[in-house]
């Protein structure tokens, strides 16, 4: 079954056409700015490509209703629209891509695959916030978690690379957005992102976890509006706030030259990362396998090394030569380390294709 994977991001729409063996047949990234998707270019691309048997769409938020892949019909489309309030920065882009591709391929089945669905298995103790019951019930406030498609692929592939059967895994998706997942027997049991993709680790321009009292203090004493606070946390925080650049490659280059802000940014990021990995290991009941994926996870030997050093007490150790030379999927564990450490290339497209085929075949 040939699958067209449509992955709508903040600034682009990634199109990947996979054959029945998951070989990449065609690949194209289209611009998707504030004016929307380049529909003319999209039409040109799809006309030139072999016709798919199914289209798999990445959708960021499935809420509590969509806990697995679902074939898109009018009722489902309306349900996805209802979830915009829970992901106002991401959901509209997913829906715009869905509508644009469906208009061009109206007779091809469309399947929505959700970043939140993988985390629908986390227990209530991990999912529940200690806030008033009426808030939780009225607004469906809970830990949803994100990057689920990436974590699901990473966990499966990491176990293959390490040669382990259903281990206790902590998956680290580190990129412009970053989150961890604790995975046991292939199921997510905890994750660092929460009700929104702001919670958790230090990210490129997102703050990660901050004291909610700080936000209330800023609104009261600095007279900031909720919109101003949200904009600052989403777009002017993280690495950008600490080092003046949102690109970890630039941060590392500046740190090598002794830039104090860059050194602090790395220290803060690794401190949060290592602490969160420890917390995920607790949620998993131990740690057999540590996996890094995403742009930073795949390409920053420094971040992997520094994190491993902080986690030595758990049995994590990486081989410096393997770590520095890692390309693609790679085992970077030190000989004799109690915990395996691997690098996995982020391939959300493979997970989406798998979910789409499974749904239609089932």
CSV table of C-alpha atoms in Angstrom, one decimal:
chain,number,residue,atom,x,y,z
A,1,UNK,CA,0.0,0.0,0.0
A,2,UNK,CA,1.6,3.3,-1.2
A,3,UNK,CA,1.2,6.0,1.5
A,4,UNK,CA,1.5,9.8,1.0
A,5,UNK,CA,2.5,11.3,4.4
A,6,UNK,CA,1.6,14.9,5.0
A,7,UNK,CA,3.4,16.5,8.0
A,8,UNK,CA,2.4,20.1,8.5
A,9,UNK,CA,4.8,22.2,10.6
A,10,UNK,CA,5.0,25.8,11.6
A,11,UNK,CA,6.8,26.9,8.4
A,12,UNK,CA,6.6,24.0,6.0
A,13,UNK,CA,4.6,21.0,4.8
A,14,UNK,CA,6.7,17.9,4.5
A,15,UNK,CA,5.4,15.5,1.8
A,16,UNK,CA,6.8,11.9,1.8
A,17,UNK,CA,5.6,9.2,-0.6
A,18,UNK,CA,6.5,5.7,0.7
A,19,UNK,CA,6.0,2.4,-1.2
A,20,UNK,CA,4.7,-0.8,0.4
A,21,UNK,CA,8.2,-1.6,1.7
A,22,UNK,CA,8.5,1.9,3.3
A,23,UNK,CA,11.1,2.9,0.8
A,24,UNK,CA,11.0,6.6,0.1
A,25,UNK,CA,9.7,7.1,-3.4
A,26,UNK,CA,9.3,10.9,-3.5
A,27,UNK,CA,10.1,13.8,-1.0
A,28,UNK,CA,9.2,17.5,-1.1
A,29,UNK,CA,9.0,20.3,1.5
A,30,UNK,CA,6.6,23.1,0.7
A,31,UNK,CA,6.5,26.5,2.3
A,32,UNK,CA,3.6,27.2,4.7
A,33,UNK,CA,3.9,30.7,6.1
A,34,UNK,CA,1.3,33.0,7.6
A,35,UNK,CA,-0.4,33.1,4.2
A,36,UNK,CA,-1.1,29.4,4.2
A,37,UNK,CA,0.1,26.5,2.1
A,38,UNK,CA,1.4,27.1,-1.4
A,39,UNK,CA,-1.5,25.2,-3.0
A,40,UNK,CA,-0.3,25.8,-6.5
A,41,UNK,CA,3.0,24.1,-5.8
A,42,UNK,CA,1.2,21.4,-3.9
A,43,UNK,CA,-0.9,20.7,-7.0
A,44,UNK,CA,2.1,20.5,-9.2
A,45,UNK,CA,3.9,18.1,-6.9
A,46,UNK,CA,1.0,15.7,-6.5
A,47,UNK,CA,0.3,15.7,-10.3
A,48,UNK,CA,3.9,14.7,-10.9
A,49,UNK,CA,4.0,11.9,-8.3
A,50,UNK,CA,2.5,8.4,-8.5
A,51,UNK,CA,-0.9,8.3,-7.0
A,52,UNK,CA,-1.1,7.1,-3.4
A,53,UNK,CA,-3.5,4.5,-2.0
A,54,UNK,CA,-3.9,6.4,1.2
A,55,UNK,CA,-2.9,9.8,2.7
A,56,UNK,CA,-1.6,9.9,6.3
A,57,UNK,CA,-1.8,13.3,8.0
A,58,UNK,CA,0.1,14.3,11.1
A,59,UNK,CA,-2.4,16.1,13.4
A,60,UNK,CA,-0.9,17.5,16.6
A,61,UNK,CA,-3.9,17.2,18.9
A,62,UNK,CA,-6.5,14.5,19.2
A,63,UNK,CA,-7.8,15.5,22.6
A,64,UNK,CA,-9.5,12.8,24.7
A,65,UNK,CA,-11.7,11.7,21.7
A,66,UNK,CA,-9.0,10.6,19.2
A,67,UNK,CA,-6.7,8.1,20.9
A,68,UNK,CA,-5.6,6.4,17.7
A,69,UNK,CA,-5.5,6.9,14.0
A,70,UNK,CA,-8.9,7.6,12.4
A,71,UNK,CA,-10.2,7.8,8.9
A,72,UNK,CA,-11.3,11.4,8.1
A,73,UNK,CA,-14.9,12.0,7.4
A,74,UNK,CA,-17.1,15.1,7.9
A,75,UNK,CA,-17.8,14.2,11.6
A,76,UNK,CA,-14.1,13.6,12.3
A,77,UNK,CA,-13.1,16.9,10.5
A,78,UNK,CA,-15.6,18.8,12.7
A,79,UNK,CA,-14.1,17.1,15.8
A,80,UNK,CA,-10.6,18.2,14.8
A,81,UNK,CA,-11.9,21.8,14.4
A,82,UNK,CA,-13.3,21.7,17.9
A,83,UNK,CA,-9.8,21.0,19.2
A,84,UNK,CA,-8.2,24.2,17.9
A,85,UNK,CA,-8.5,25.9,21.3
A,86,UNK,CA,-6.2,23.2,22.8
A,87,UNK,CA,-3.5,23.7,20.1
A,88,UNK,CA,-4.1,27.1,18.5
A,89,UNK,CA,-0.6,27.3,17.0
A,90,UNK,CA,-0.5,23.8,15.5
A,91,UNK,CA,-4.0,22.5,14.8
A,92,UNK,CA,-5.0,25.0,12.1
A,93,UNK,CA,-1.9,24.2,10.1
A,94,UNK,CA,-2.7,20.5,10.2
A,95,UNK,CA,-6.3,21.2,9.1
A,96,UNK,CA,-5.2,23.5,6.3
A,97,UNK,CA,-2.9,20.8,4.9
A,98,UNK,CA,-5.7,18.2,5.3
A,99,UNK,CA,-8.2,20.3,3.4
A,100,UNK,CA,-5.7,21.2,0.6
A,101,UNK,CA,-4.6,17.6,-0.1
A,102,UNK,CA,-8.2,16.3,0.2
A,103,UNK,CA,-9.3,18.8,-2.4
A,104,UNK,CA,-6.6,17.5,-4.8
A,105,UNK,CA,-7.1,13.8,-4.0
A,106,UNK,CA,-10.8,13.6,-3.1
A,107,UNK,CA,-11.1,9.8,-3.9
A,108,UNK,CA,-8.1,8.8,-1.8
A,109,UNK,CA,-8.7,7.8,1.8
A,110,UNK,CA,-7.4,10.3,4.4
A,111,UNK,CA,-6.2,9.1,7.8
A,112,UNK,CA,-5.4,11.4,10.7
A,113,UNK,CA,-2.6,10.3,13.0
A,114,UNK,CA,-2.1,12.1,16.3
A,115,UNK,CA,0.9,13.3,18.2
A,116,UNK,CA,-1.1,13.0,21.4
A,117,UNK,CA,-2.5,9.5,20.8
A,118,UNK,CA,0.7,7.7,21.8
A,119,UNK,CA,0.5,9.2,25.3
A,120,UNK,CA,-3.2,8.2,25.9
A,121,UNK,CA,-1.9,5.2,27.8
A,122,UNK,CA,-0.2,7.1,30.6
A,123,UNK,CA,-1.8,6.4,34.0
A,124,UNK,CA,-4.0,8.8,35.7
A,125,UNK,CA,-1.3,9.6,38.3
A,126,UNK,CA,0.9,10.9,35.5
A,127,UNK,CA,-1.9,12.6,33.5
A,128,UNK,CA,-3.7,14.4,36.3
A,129,UNK,CA,-3.0,18.0,37.4
A,130,UNK,CA,-3.8,18.9,41.0
A,131,UNK,CA,-6.2,21.7,40.1
A,132,UNK,CA,-9.9,22.1,40.9
A,133,UNK,CA,-12.1,19.3,39.7
A,134,UNK,CA,-14.4,21.7,37.8
A,135,UNK,CA,-11.4,22.9,35.7
A,136,UNK,CA,-10.4,19.4,34.9
A,137,UNK,CA,-13.9,18.3,33.9
A,138,UNK,CA,-15.1,21.4,32.1
A,139,UNK,CA,-11.9,22.1,30.1
A,140,UNK,CA,-10.5,18.5,29.8
A,141,UNK,CA,-7.4,19.7,31.6
A,142,UNK,CA,-4.8,16.8,31.8
A,143,UNK,CA,-1.4,15.9,30.6
A,144,UNK,CA,-1.7,15.2,26.9
A,145,UNK,CA,1.9,15.0,25.8
A,146,UNK,CA,3.1,15.6,22.2
A,147,UNK,CA,5.7,14.3,19.7
A,148,UNK,CA,4.0,10.9,20.1
A,149,UNK,CA,4.6,9.9,16.5
A,150,UNK,CA,8.3,10.5,16.9
A,151,UNK,CA,8.5,8.8,20.3
A,152,UNK,CA,6.7,5.8,19.0
A,153,UNK,CA,9.0,5.3,16.1
A,154,UNK,CA,12.1,6.1,18.2
A,155,UNK,CA,11.2,3.5,20.8
A,156,UNK,CA,10.6,0.7,18.2
A,157,UNK,CA,13.7,1.5,16.2
A,158,UNK,CA,15.9,2.0,19.3
A,159,UNK,CA,15.1,-1.4,20.6
A,160,UNK,CA,16.1,-2.9,17.2
A,161,UNK,CA,19.4,-1.0,17.1
A,162,UNK,CA,20.2,-2.1,20.7
A,163,UNK,CA,19.0,-5.6,20.1
A,164,UNK,CA,16.7,-5.5,23.1
A,165,UNK,CA,13.2,-7.0,23.5
A,166,UNK,CA,10.6,-4.6,24.9
A,167,UNK,CA,12.9,-2.8,27.3
A,168,UNK,CA,12.3,0.2,29.6
A,169,UNK,CA,13.1,3.1,27.3
A,170,UNK,CA,13.4,6.9,27.8
A,171,UNK,CA,13.0,8.5,24.4
A,172,UNK,CA,14.5,12.0,24.0
A,173,UNK,CA,13.0,14.0,21.1
A,174,UNK,CA,15.3,17.0,21.1
A,175,UNK,CA,14.7,19.7,18.5
A,176,UNK,CA,13.2,23.2,18.2
A,177,UNK,CA,10.5,21.5,20.3
A,178,UNK,CA,11.7,19.0,22.9
A,179,UNK,CA,10.1,16.3,25.0
A,180,UNK,CA,10.9,13.0,26.7
A,181,UNK,CA,8.7,9.9,27.0
A,182,UNK,CA,9.0,7.0,29.4
A,183,UNK,CA,8.0,3.8,27.4
A,184,UNK,CA,7.5,0.4,28.8
A,185,UNK,CA,6.6,-2.6,26.6
A,186,UNK,CA,6.0,-0.1,23.7
A,187,UNK,CA,3.5,2.0,25.7
A,188,UNK,CA,4.0,5.5,26.9
A,189,UNK,CA,3.7,5.8,30.7
A,190,UNK,CA,4.8,9.4,31.2
A,191,UNK,CA,6.0,12.4,29.2
A,192,UNK,CA,7.4,15.8,29.9
A,193,UNK,CA,5.0,18.0,27.8
A,194,UNK,CA,1.6,18.5,29.3
A,195,UNK,CA,-1.6,20.3,28.6
A,196,UNK,CA,0.3,22.3,26.0
A,197,UNK,CA,3.7,21.9,24.3
A,198,UNK,CA,5.2,24.6,26.6
A,199,UNK,CA,5.8,22.3,29.6
A,200,UNK,CA,9.0,20.4,30.2
A,201,UNK,CA,12.5,20.9,28.7
A,202,UNK,CA,14.2,24.1,27.6
A,203,UNK,CA,13.6,24.5,23.9
A,204,UNK,CA,14.7,26.7,21.0
A,205,UNK,CA,12.3,29.6,21.8
A,206,UNK,CA,10.0,28.0,24.4
A,207,UNK,CA,10.7,28.3,28.1
A,208,UNK,CA,9.8,24.8,29.2
A,209,UNK,CA,8.5,24.5,32.8
A,210,UNK,CA,8.4,27.7,34.8
A,211,UNK,CA,6.9,28.5,38.2
A,212,UNK,CA,3.2,29.4,37.5
A,213,UNK,CA,3.5,31.9,40.4
A,214,UNK,CA,6.1,33.8,38.3
A,215,UNK,CA,3.5,34.2,35.5
A,216,UNK,CA,0.9,35.5,38.0
A,217,UNK,CA,3.5,37.9,39.5
A,218,UNK,CA,4.4,39.3,36.0
A,219,UNK,CA,0.8,39.8,35.2
A,220,UNK,CA,0.2,41.6,38.5
A,221,UNK,CA,3.4,43.6,38.9
A,222,UNK,CA,4.4,44.3,35.3
A,223,UNK,CA,0.7,44.5,34.1
A,224,UNK,CA,1.4,42.1,31.3
A,225,UNK,CA,-1.6,40.6,29.5
A,226,UNK,CA,-2.0,36.9,29.1
A,227,UNK,CA,-1.2,37.3,25.4
A,228,UNK,CA,2.0,39.1,26.1
A,229,UNK,CA,3.1,36.4,28.6
A,230,UNK,CA,2.2,33.6,26.2
A,231,UNK,CA,4.1,35.3,23.3
A,232,UNK,CA,7.2,35.7,25.5
A,233,UNK,CA,7.1,32.1,26.7
A,234,UNK,CA,6.5,30.7,23.2
A,235,UNK,CA,8.7,32.9,21.0
A,236,UNK,CA,11.2,34.8,23.2
A,237,UNK,CA,12.3,32.2,25.7
A,238,UNK,CA,14.4,29.0,25.7
A,239,UNK,CA,17.8,29.1,24.1
A,240,UNK,CA,17.0,32.4,22.4
A,241,UNK,CA,16.5,34.1,25.8
A,242,UNK,CA,19.6,32.5,27.3
A,243,UNK,CA,22.1,32.7,24.5
A,244,UNK,CA,20.6,35.1,22.0
A,245,UNK,CA,20.2,32.4,19.4
A,246,UNK,CA,17.6,29.6,19.0
A,247,UNK,CA,20.0,27.3,17.1
A,248,UNK,CA,21.9,24.8,19.3
A,249,UNK,CA,24.7,24.7,16.7
A,250,UNK,CA,25.3,28.4,17.2
A,251,UNK,CA,25.1,28.0,20.9
A,252,UNK,CA,27.7,25.3,20.9
A,253,UNK,CA,30.0,27.3,18.6
A,254,UNK,CA,29.8,30.3,20.9
A,255,UNK,CA,30.4,28.1,24.0
A,256,UNK,CA,33.6,26.8,22.4
A,257,UNK,CA,34.8,30.4,22.2
A,258,UNK,CA,34.0,30.9,25.9
A,259,UNK,CA,30.8,32.9,25.5
A,260,UNK,CA,29.4,33.0,29.0
A,261,UNK,CA,25.7,33.2,27.9
A,262,UNK,CA,26.2,30.2,25.6
A,263,UNK,CA,27.9,28.2,28.3
A,264,UNK,CA,25.0,29.0,30.7
A,265,UNK,CA,22.5,28.0,28.0
A,266,UNK,CA,24.1,24.6,27.6
A,267,UNK,CA,24.4,24.1,31.4
A,268,UNK,CA,20.7,25.0,31.9
A,269,UNK,CA,19.5,22.8,29.1
A,270,UNK,CA,21.6,19.8,30.2
A,271,UNK,CA,20.6,20.2,33.8
A,272,UNK,CA,16.9,20.2,32.8
A,273,UNK,CA,17.4,17.3,30.4
A,274,UNK,CA,19.3,15.0,32.8
A,275,UNK,CA,16.8,15.7,35.6
A,276,UNK,CA,13.9,14.9,33.4
A,277,UNK,CA,15.5,11.7,32.1
A,278,UNK,CA,15.9,10.6,35.7
A,279,UNK,CA,12.2,11.4,36.4
A,280,UNK,CA,11.2,9.4,33.3
A,281,UNK,CA,13.3,6.5,34.5
A,282,UNK,CA,11.4,6.5,37.7
A,283,UNK,CA,8.1,6.4,35.8
A,284,UNK,CA,9.4,3.5,33.8
A,285,UNK,CA,10.5,1.6,36.8
A,286,UNK,CA,14.1,1.6,35.7
A,287,UNK,CA,16.1,2.3,32.5
A,288,UNK,CA,17.4,-0.2,30.0
A,289,UNK,CA,17.7,2.0,26.9
A,290,UNK,CA,18.2,5.8,26.4
A,291,UNK,CA,17.4,7.0,22.9
A,292,UNK,CA,18.1,10.4,21.3
A,293,UNK,CA,16.2,11.7,18.2
A,294,UNK,CA,15.3,15.0,16.6
A,295,UNK,CA,17.6,17.6,15.2
A,296,UNK,CA,19.6,18.2,18.4
A,297,UNK,CA,19.3,14.7,19.7
A,298,UNK,CA,20.7,13.3,16.4
A,299,UNK,CA,23.4,15.9,15.8
A,300,UNK,CA,24.7,17.2,19.1
A,301,UNK,CA,27.4,14.9,20.5
A,302,UNK,CA,28.0,17.5,23.2
A,303,UNK,CA,24.4,17.3,24.6
A,304,UNK,CA,24.4,13.5,24.5
A,305,UNK,CA,27.8,13.4,26.2
A,306,UNK,CA,27.0,15.9,28.9
A,307,UNK,CA,23.6,14.3,29.6
A,308,UNK,CA,25.3,10.8,29.9
A,309,UNK,CA,27.8,12.2,32.3
A,310,UNK,CA,25.1,13.4,34.6
A,311,UNK,CA,23.3,10.0,34.4
A,312,UNK,CA,26.3,7.8,35.1
A,313,UNK,CA,24.8,6.8,38.5
A,314,UNK,CA,22.0,5.1,36.5
A,315,UNK,CA,24.5,3.1,34.5
A,316,UNK,CA,24.5,5.4,31.4
A,317,UNK,CA,27.8,5.7,29.6
A,318,UNK,CA,28.6,6.5,26.0
A,319,UNK,CA,31.7,5.7,24.0
A,320,UNK,CA,33.3,9.0,23.0
A,321,UNK,CA,34.4,7.8,19.6
A,322,UNK,CA,31.0,6.3,18.7
A,323,UNK,CA,29.2,9.4,20.1
A,324,UNK,CA,31.3,11.8,18.1
A,325,UNK,CA,31.0,9.8,14.9
A,326,UNK,CA,27.3,8.9,15.1
A,327,UNK,CA,25.5,9.2,11.8
A,328,UNK,CA,21.9,7.9,11.3
A,329,UNK,CA,20.8,5.1,13.6
A,330,UNK,CA,23.7,4.2,15.8
A,331,UNK,CA,24.6,2.5,19.1
A,332,UNK,CA,26.9,4.8,21.1
A,333,UNK,CA,27.0,2.8,24.3
A,334,UNK,CA,30.3,2.4,26.1
A,335,UNK,CA,31.4,-1.2,26.4
A,336,UNK,CA,29.9,-2.8,29.5
A,337,UNK,CA,27.5,0.0,30.2
A,338,UNK,CA,24.4,-1.2,32.1
A,339,UNK,CA,22.1,1.1,30.0
A,340,UNK,CA,22.3,1.1,26.2
A,341,UNK,CA,22.4,4.5,24.6
A,342,UNK,CA,21.4,4.9,20.9
A,343,UNK,CA,20.8,7.6,18.3
A,344,UNK,CA,17.7,7.2,16.1
A,345,UNK,CA,16.9,9.3,13.0
A,346,UNK,CA,13.5,11.0,13.4
A,347,UNK,CA,11.1,9.3,11.0
A,348,UNK,CA,7.6,10.4,11.8
A,349,UNK,CA,6.6,9.5,8.3
A,350,UNK,CA,7.3,5.8,8.9
A,351,UNK,CA,5.1,5.8,12.0
A,352,UNK,CA,2.3,7.6,10.2
A,353,UNK,CA,2.5,5.2,7.2
A,354,UNK,CA,2.3,2.3,9.7
A,355,UNK,CA,-0.7,3.7,11.5
A,356,UNK,CA,-2.5,4.4,8.2
A,357,UNK,CA,-2.0,1.0,6.8
A,358,UNK,CA,-2.9,-0.7,10.0
A,359,UNK,CA,-6.2,1.2,10.2
A,360,UNK,CA,-7.2,0.4,6.6
A,361,UNK,CA,-6.1,-3.2,6.8
A,362,UNK,CA,-7.9,-3.7,10.1
